[in-house]
Amino acid sequence: MTEDITSLYCYVHPNRETSLRCNRCERPICSSCAVRTPTGYRCNECIRERQKAFNTAEWYDYLIGFGTSAGLSLITSIGLLLISRFLGFFMIFISFAIAGAAGVYISNLVMAALRKRRSSQLFWLAAAGVVAGALPIIFILLFSRNLFPIIWQGLYLFIATPTVYARLSGVRFSR
Ligand SMILES: [Zn+2]
Ligand SMILES: [Zn+2]
């Protein structure tokens, strides 16, 4: 039996004739299987493989990411509390700088701990770790009815949490 080699059939749907090929694996794909990407049409299998390469985090990275950021955030939070005892309202002058710097060093140390492994859930989890680390201090302040220093804790979280997320997720653009 001779086959017409000029007509292609989708490798997922062998009964559909097509003229498209996946530009990565070169296999013929029909229009419903083709996914448009910036570099051309790709099949679903190749798209999935690419996403796998994008998510390189192992299960323990979620513990490392969350733990590192929560631990550092707790230290920062305690530091803020101690400094605010001395400075009182003058904290307003340095709290922004401390919060910004904390966002930078927490994200840097989390990145170092993860050794470039990444996933978008991991970035969210590390940002959540910043909040989780400061919560014990906020609760202690609430229970002791020491409400004023909570302002600095809130300000710290407001600045450091999005900073950590933005810096971690920015890693994938600069590789
Ligand atoms: Zn393909
Ligand atoms: Zn198909």
XYZ file of N, CA and C and ligand atoms in Angstrom:
527
model
N 0.831 -1.198 0.000
C 0.000 0.000 0.000
C 0.873 1.260 0.000
N 0.598 2.156 -0.889
C 1.368 3.401 -0.927
C 0.600 4.495 -0.208
N 1.345 5.306 0.495
C 0.694 6.393 1.227
C 1.044 7.728 0.592
N 0.101 8.598 0.601
C 0.369 9.935 0.070
C 1.210 10.691 1.099
N 2.457 10.940 0.797
C 3.320 11.567 1.798
C 3.115 13.076 1.883
N 2.397 13.652 0.969
C 2.222 15.110 1.034
C 1.119 15.499 2.010
N 0.151 14.636 2.298
C -0.888 15.020 3.253
C -0.501 14.574 4.665
N -0.681 15.502 5.608
C -0.300 15.242 6.999
C -1.560 14.988 7.813
N -1.413 14.172 8.864
C -2.536 13.944 9.770
C -2.093 14.231 11.198
N -2.960 14.905 11.948
C -2.675 15.259 13.338
C -2.262 14.025 14.133
N -1.220 14.128 14.926
C -0.763 12.939 15.643
C -1.677 12.585 16.814
N -2.515 13.534 17.234
C -3.490 13.242 18.287
C -4.794 12.732 17.663
N -5.167 13.336 16.547
C -6.401 12.962 15.848
C -6.014 12.453 14.459
N -5.759 11.149 14.336
C -5.218 10.614 13.075
C -6.179 10.757 11.890
N -7.434 11.092 12.155
C -8.370 11.235 11.038
C -8.480 12.675 10.536
N -7.770 13.580 11.164
C -7.839 14.983 10.726
C -6.621 15.352 9.867
N -6.921 15.785 8.693
C -5.844 16.213 7.808
C -5.432 17.634 8.174
N -4.168 17.921 8.074
C -3.701 19.247 8.472
C -2.461 19.658 7.682
N -2.157 20.924 7.724
C -0.918 21.387 7.094
C 0.018 22.007 8.131
N -0.434 21.973 9.411
C 0.377 22.571 10.481
C 1.323 21.541 11.088
N 2.471 22.041 11.520
C 3.378 21.198 12.299
C 3.770 21.954 13.557
N 3.994 21.179 14.641
C 4.513 21.798 15.863
C 5.929 22.275 15.545
N 6.255 23.499 15.931
C 7.569 24.011 15.535
C 8.685 23.542 16.466
N 8.322 22.707 17.443
C 9.374 22.199 18.324
C 9.656 20.723 18.007
N 8.575 19.893 18.037
C 8.793 18.467 17.796
C 8.546 18.107 16.337
N 8.017 19.058 15.544
C 7.836 18.857 14.096
C 6.706 17.900 13.743
N 5.978 17.394 14.738
C 4.897 16.480 14.420
C 3.697 17.265 13.883
N 2.938 16.678 12.950
C 1.761 17.386 12.422
C 0.670 17.528 13.489
N 0.044 18.681 13.549
C -1.042 18.920 14.505
C -2.184 19.620 13.793
N -3.411 19.309 14.240
C -4.572 19.964 13.636
C -4.789 21.319 14.303
N -5.710 22.107 13.754
C -5.877 23.472 14.263
C -6.381 23.490 15.702
N -7.128 22.452 16.145
C -7.602 22.469 17.532
C -6.520 22.018 18.514
N -5.473 21.357 18.012
C -4.370 20.951 18.886
C -3.271 22.014 18.930
N -3.240 22.860 17.941
C -2.161 23.843 17.856
C -2.355 24.961 18.873
N -1.307 25.288 19.575
C -1.341 26.403 20.527
C -0.435 27.482 19.989
N -0.954 28.682 19.896
C -0.161 29.766 19.352
C 0.813 30.280 20.412
N 2.077 30.375 20.100
C 3.077 30.941 21.005
C 3.796 32.056 20.246
N 4.545 32.879 20.965
C 5.270 33.966 20.284
C 6.211 33.461 19.187
N 6.622 32.190 19.279
C 7.562 31.692 18.276
C 6.901 30.791 17.251
N 5.556 30.652 17.298
C 4.867 29.832 16.316
C 3.938 28.827 16.981
N 3.397 27.873 16.167
C 2.460 26.896 16.712
C 3.189 25.753 17.398
N 2.617 25.347 18.530
C 3.192 24.211 19.249
C 2.087 23.249 19.637
N 2.460 21.982 19.834
C 1.478 21.003 20.287
C 1.372 21.069 21.817
N 0.297 20.492 22.365
C 0.072 20.562 23.811
C 1.181 19.897 24.616
N 1.716 18.796 24.087
C 2.783 18.094 24.801
C 4.001 18.987 24.987
N 4.370 19.690 23.934
C 5.555 20.555 24.012
C 5.306 21.738 24.946
N 4.068 22.233 24.957
C 3.727 23.330 25.857
C 3.866 22.874 27.314
N 3.355 21.658 27.572
C 3.447 21.140 28.947
C 4.896 20.954 29.380
N 5.716 20.448 28.477
C 7.114 20.237 28.824
C 7.824 21.547 29.160
N 7.466 22.577 28.423
C 8.070 23.876 28.692
C 7.682 24.393 30.070
N 6.400 24.171 30.417
C 5.955 24.635 31.730
C 6.650 23.875 32.846
N 6.943 22.587 32.578
C 7.646 21.799 33.583
C 9.040 22.379 33.828
N 9.693 22.799 32.751
C 11.032 23.378 32.876
C 10.975 24.693 33.652
N 9.808 25.326 33.593
C 9.620 26.609 34.259
C 9.435 26.431 35.762
N 8.775 25.316 36.128
C 8.560 25.005 37.543
C 9.600 23.992 37.991
N 10.686 24.471 38.547
C 11.751 23.559 38.913
C 11.776 23.294 40.410
N 10.768 23.791 41.138
C 10.765 23.648 42.588
C 10.463 22.220 43.013
N 11.186 21.727 44.019
C 10.904 20.424 44.625
C 9.998 20.665 45.832
N 9.425 19.584 46.376
C 8.473 19.772 47.483
C 9.134 20.474 48.669
N 10.414 20.143 48.940
C 11.060 20.743 50.117
C 11.370 22.222 49.916
N 11.368 22.674 48.650
C 11.606 24.100 48.408
C 10.495 24.960 49.008
N 9.299 24.381 49.080
C 8.188 25.136 49.669
C 8.427 25.343 51.162
N 9.003 24.327 51.808
C 9.355 24.466 53.233
C 10.505 25.461 53.393
N 11.529 25.313 52.537
C 12.696 26.198 52.629
C 12.276 27.653 52.376
N 11.489 27.863 51.309
C 11.085 29.216 50.931
C 10.267 29.884 52.024
N 9.278 29.140 52.519
C 8.409 29.694 53.553
C 9.188 29.875 54.857
N 9.943 28.849 55.236
C 10.681 28.880 56.503
C 11.715 30.000 56.533
N 12.478 30.141 55.450
C 13.504 31.176 55.407
C 12.875 32.553 55.537
N 11.830 32.802 54.767
C 11.252 34.135 54.801
C 10.528 34.393 56.121
N 9.852 33.375 56.685
C 9.171 33.565 57.970
C 10.188 33.816 59.089
N 11.302 33.061 59.073
C 12.327 33.226 60.102
C 12.949 34.608 60.056
N 13.318 35.045 58.859
C 13.934 36.364 58.709
C 12.951 37.470 59.053
N 11.686 37.241 58.700
C 10.672 38.241 58.990
C 10.445 38.371 60.498
N 10.508 37.240 61.196
C 10.357 37.278 62.656
C 11.495 38.096 63.280
N 12.719 37.858 62.801
C 13.864 38.609 63.311
C 13.685 40.108 63.043
N 13.261 40.436 61.822
C 13.046 41.832 61.451
C 11.979 42.468 62.337
N 10.908 41.702 62.546
C 9.791 42.184 63.335
C 10.211 42.466 64.786
N 11.022 41.560 65.364
C 11.532 41.771 66.726
C 12.444 42.992 66.750
N 13.297 43.106 65.722
C 14.192 44.252 65.612
C 13.434 45.564 65.576
N 12.368 45.592 64.782
C 11.543 46.800 64.681
C 10.959 47.173 66.038
N 10.504 46.134 66.759
C 9.897 46.362 68.063
C 10.913 46.969 69.037
N 12.132 46.418 69.033
C 13.172 46.915 69.943
C 13.562 48.350 69.595
N 13.749 48.611 68.278
C 14.141 49.956 67.858
C 13.047 50.959 68.197
N 11.791 50.552 68.013
C 10.693 51.494 68.241
C 10.563 51.874 69.720
N 11.064 51.003 70.606
C 11.050 51.340 72.035
C 11.926 52.547 72.312
N 13.049 52.615 71.597
C 13.971 53.736 71.806
C 13.519 54.978 71.058
N 13.009 54.761 69.857
C 12.744 55.907 68.985
C 11.335 56.466 69.109
N 10.380 55.632 69.568
C 9.016 56.105 69.656
C 8.518 56.601 68.313
N 7.995 57.779 68.307
C 7.393 58.278 67.080
C 8.424 58.608 66.009
N 9.692 58.761 66.393
C 10.729 59.046 65.400
C 10.963 57.865 64.454
N 10.363 56.741 64.791
C 10.407 55.573 63.912
C 9.954 55.908 62.497
N 9.078 56.903 62.410
C 8.529 57.249 61.100
C 9.633 57.570 60.100
N 10.773 58.067 60.621
C 11.854 58.455 59.713
C 12.633 57.264 59.171
N 12.701 56.193 59.948
C 13.527 55.074 59.474
C 12.731 53.809 59.155
N 11.449 53.789 59.538
C 10.696 52.548 59.342
C 10.550 52.192 57.858
N 10.395 53.207 57.006
C 10.268 52.933 55.573
C 11.553 52.320 55.033
N 12.676 52.896 55.465
C 13.976 52.398 54.999
C 14.204 50.966 55.484
N 13.850 50.700 56.753
C 14.025 49.344 57.290
C 13.145 48.359 56.524
N 11.893 48.746 56.283
C 10.957 47.851 55.593
C 11.441 47.548 54.173
N 11.925 48.583 53.471
C 12.413 48.384 52.114
C 13.641 47.488 52.102
N 14.569 47.757 53.027
C 15.795 46.957 53.099
C 15.465 45.511 53.466
N 14.479 45.328 54.361
C 14.080 43.975 54.767
C 13.540 43.204 53.564
N 12.736 43.868 52.737
C 12.208 43.214 51.535
C 13.335 42.728 50.647
N 14.401 43.531 50.551
C 15.534 43.167 49.695
C 16.332 42.008 50.299
N 16.689 42.120 51.591
C 17.549 41.045 52.103
C 16.787 39.741 52.312
N 15.494 39.814 52.651
C 14.722 38.574 52.779
C 14.643 37.867 51.423
N 14.339 38.632 50.362
C 14.228 37.982 49.050
C 15.584 37.456 48.584
N 16.661 38.172 48.870
C 17.993 37.699 48.465
C 18.363 36.388 49.159
N 18.079 36.315 50.463
C 18.435 35.106 51.198
C 17.530 33.932 50.809
N 16.252 34.225 50.527
C 15.360 33.154 50.066
C 15.861 32.622 48.723
N 16.246 33.529 47.820
C 16.787 33.125 46.519
C 18.025 32.253 46.685
N 18.905 32.664 47.596
C 20.135 31.909 47.824
C 19.804 30.525 48.377
N 18.816 30.460 49.276
C 18.442 29.179 49.880
C 17.825 28.240 48.844
N 17.122 28.803 47.876
C 16.444 27.976 46.870
C 17.368 27.590 45.721
N 18.532 28.195 45.623
C 19.498 27.918 44.546
C 18.852 27.940 43.177
N 18.112 28.995 42.894
C 17.520 29.232 41.571
C 16.355 28.319 41.215
N 15.978 27.385 42.105
C 14.778 26.621 41.800
C 13.595 27.542 42.040
N 12.520 27.336 41.261
C 11.455 28.324 41.314
C 10.119 27.743 40.893
N 9.054 28.439 41.293
C 7.707 28.219 40.784
C 6.884 29.381 41.304
N 5.817 29.692 40.615
C 5.077 30.890 41.022
C 4.425 30.704 42.392
N 3.995 29.452 42.710
C 3.415 29.217 44.038
C 4.454 29.453 45.124
N 5.697 29.118 44.780
C 6.789 29.281 45.731
C 6.986 30.761 46.073
N 6.842 31.629 45.082
C 7.013 33.063 45.315
C 5.907 33.591 46.229
N 4.692 33.106 45.991
C 3.576 33.506 46.854
C 3.799 33.035 48.290
N 4.296 31.806 48.398
C 4.501 31.221 49.722
C 5.573 31.994 50.492
N 6.635 32.392 49.810
C 7.692 33.169 50.455
C 7.148 34.522 50.904
N 6.282 35.130 50.088
C 5.672 36.403 50.476
C 4.762 36.200 51.691
N 4.028 35.078 51.708
C 3.165 34.770 52.855
C 4.014 34.552 54.103
N 5.233 34.016 53.912
C 6.140 33.801 55.036
C 6.513 35.103 55.723
N 6.625 36.179 54.951
C 6.930 37.486 55.529
C 5.836 37.879 56.522
N 4.581 37.682 56.099
C 3.444 38.018 56.960
C 3.427 37.092 58.186
N 3.608 35.781 57.928
C 3.556 34.801 59.012
C 4.624 35.079 60.068
N 5.817 35.530 59.629
C 6.901 35.789 60.567
C 6.612 36.936 61.504
N 5.851 37.928 61.034
C 5.569 39.096 61.862
C 4.340 38.885 62.751
N 3.518 37.871 62.427
C 2.272 37.667 63.179
C 2.463 37.435 64.680
N 3.449 36.599 65.089
C 3.614 36.390 66.542
C 3.819 37.699 67.288
N 4.641 38.590 66.735
C 4.907 39.872 67.382
C 3.642 40.729 67.423
N 2.896 40.706 66.311
C 1.656 41.497 66.272
C 0.661 40.972 67.305
N 0.579 39.634 67.430
C -0.339 39.063 68.423
C 0.085 39.413 69.850
N 1.388 39.340 70.100
C 1.881 39.682 71.437
C 1.526 41.133 71.763
N 1.714 42.011 70.799
C 1.384 43.421 71.009
C -0.111 43.608 71.249
N -0.916 42.874 70.494
C -2.367 42.969 70.660
C -2.787 42.506 72.043
N -2.225 41.368 72.479
C -2.619 40.808 73.770
C -2.148 41.678 74.921
N -0.996 42.338 74.734
C -0.514 43.193 75.814
C -1.077 44.618 75.671
N -1.988 44.785 74.769
C -2.662 46.071 74.508
C -1.676 47.195 74.226
N -0.579 46.800 73.612
C 0.437 47.765 73.246
C 0.234 48.069 71.763
N -0.752 48.894 71.473
C -1.215 49.016 70.094
C -0.336 49.896 69.201
N 0.312 50.892 69.789
C 1.052 51.850 68.967
C 2.144 51.204 68.094
N 2.979 50.311 68.652
C 4.042 49.722 67.800
C 3.509 48.866 66.655
N 2.224 48.519 66.687
C 1.661 47.716 65.598
C 1.700 48.503 64.287
N 1.676 49.830 64.412
C 1.775 50.670 63.206
C 3.023 50.300 62.404
N 4.166 50.152 63.110
C 5.434 49.876 62.412
C 5.445 48.487 61.819
N 4.811 47.554 62.540
C 4.728 46.192 62.014
C 3.869 46.169 60.744
N 2.770 46.893 60.796
C 1.869 46.957 59.637
C 2.553 47.609 58.450
N 3.259 48.682 58.729
C 3.975 49.394 57.667
C 5.049 48.499 57.050
N 5.731 47.778 57.930
C 6.774 46.852 57.473
C 6.187 45.808 56.520
N 5.060 45.193 56.925
C 4.447 44.167 56.076
C 3.937 44.759 54.773
N 3.401 45.955 54.871
C 2.827 46.625 53.705
C 3.889 46.862 52.630
N 5.112 47.136 53.056
C 6.195 47.413 52.106
C 6.983 46.147 51.758
N 7.327 45.357 52.773
C 8.239 44.225 52.543
C 7.574 43.068 51.789
N 6.283 42.792 52.068
C 5.630 41.639 51.443
C 5.597 41.750 49.912
N 5.072 42.864 49.348
C 5.097 42.957 47.881
C 6.514 43.044 47.314
N 7.447 43.618 48.090
C 8.836 43.697 47.614
C 9.416 42.305 47.433
N 9.196 41.441 48.433
C 9.709 40.076 48.357
C 9.100 39.350 47.161
N 7.786 39.472 46.993
C 7.147 38.780 45.874
C 7.686 39.278 44.530
N 7.765 40.596 44.393
C 8.199 41.171 43.112
C 9.636 40.778 42.788
N 10.508 40.805 43.810
C 11.914 40.481 43.555
C 12.110 39.008 43.236
N 11.343 38.135 43.908
C 11.475 36.706 43.630
C 10.930 36.374 42.246
N 9.747 36.883 41.922
C 9.152 36.527 40.648
C 9.904 37.175 39.498
N 10.661 38.230 39.764
C 11.453 38.879 38.733
C 12.632 38.044 38.279
N 12.978 37.038 39.072
C 14.131 36.192 38.748
C 13.990 35.562 37.378
N 12.765 35.171 37.018
C 12.598 34.418 35.769
C 12.786 35.284 34.538
N 12.728 36.613 34.695
C 12.902 37.457 33.524
C 14.374 37.733 33.243
N 15.212 37.507 34.245
C 16.613 37.902 34.090
C 17.515 36.695 34.154
N 17.254 35.689 33.312
C 18.139 34.535 33.440
C 19.146 34.415 32.337
Zn 5.328 19.395 19.796
Zn -5.496 17.267 16.717
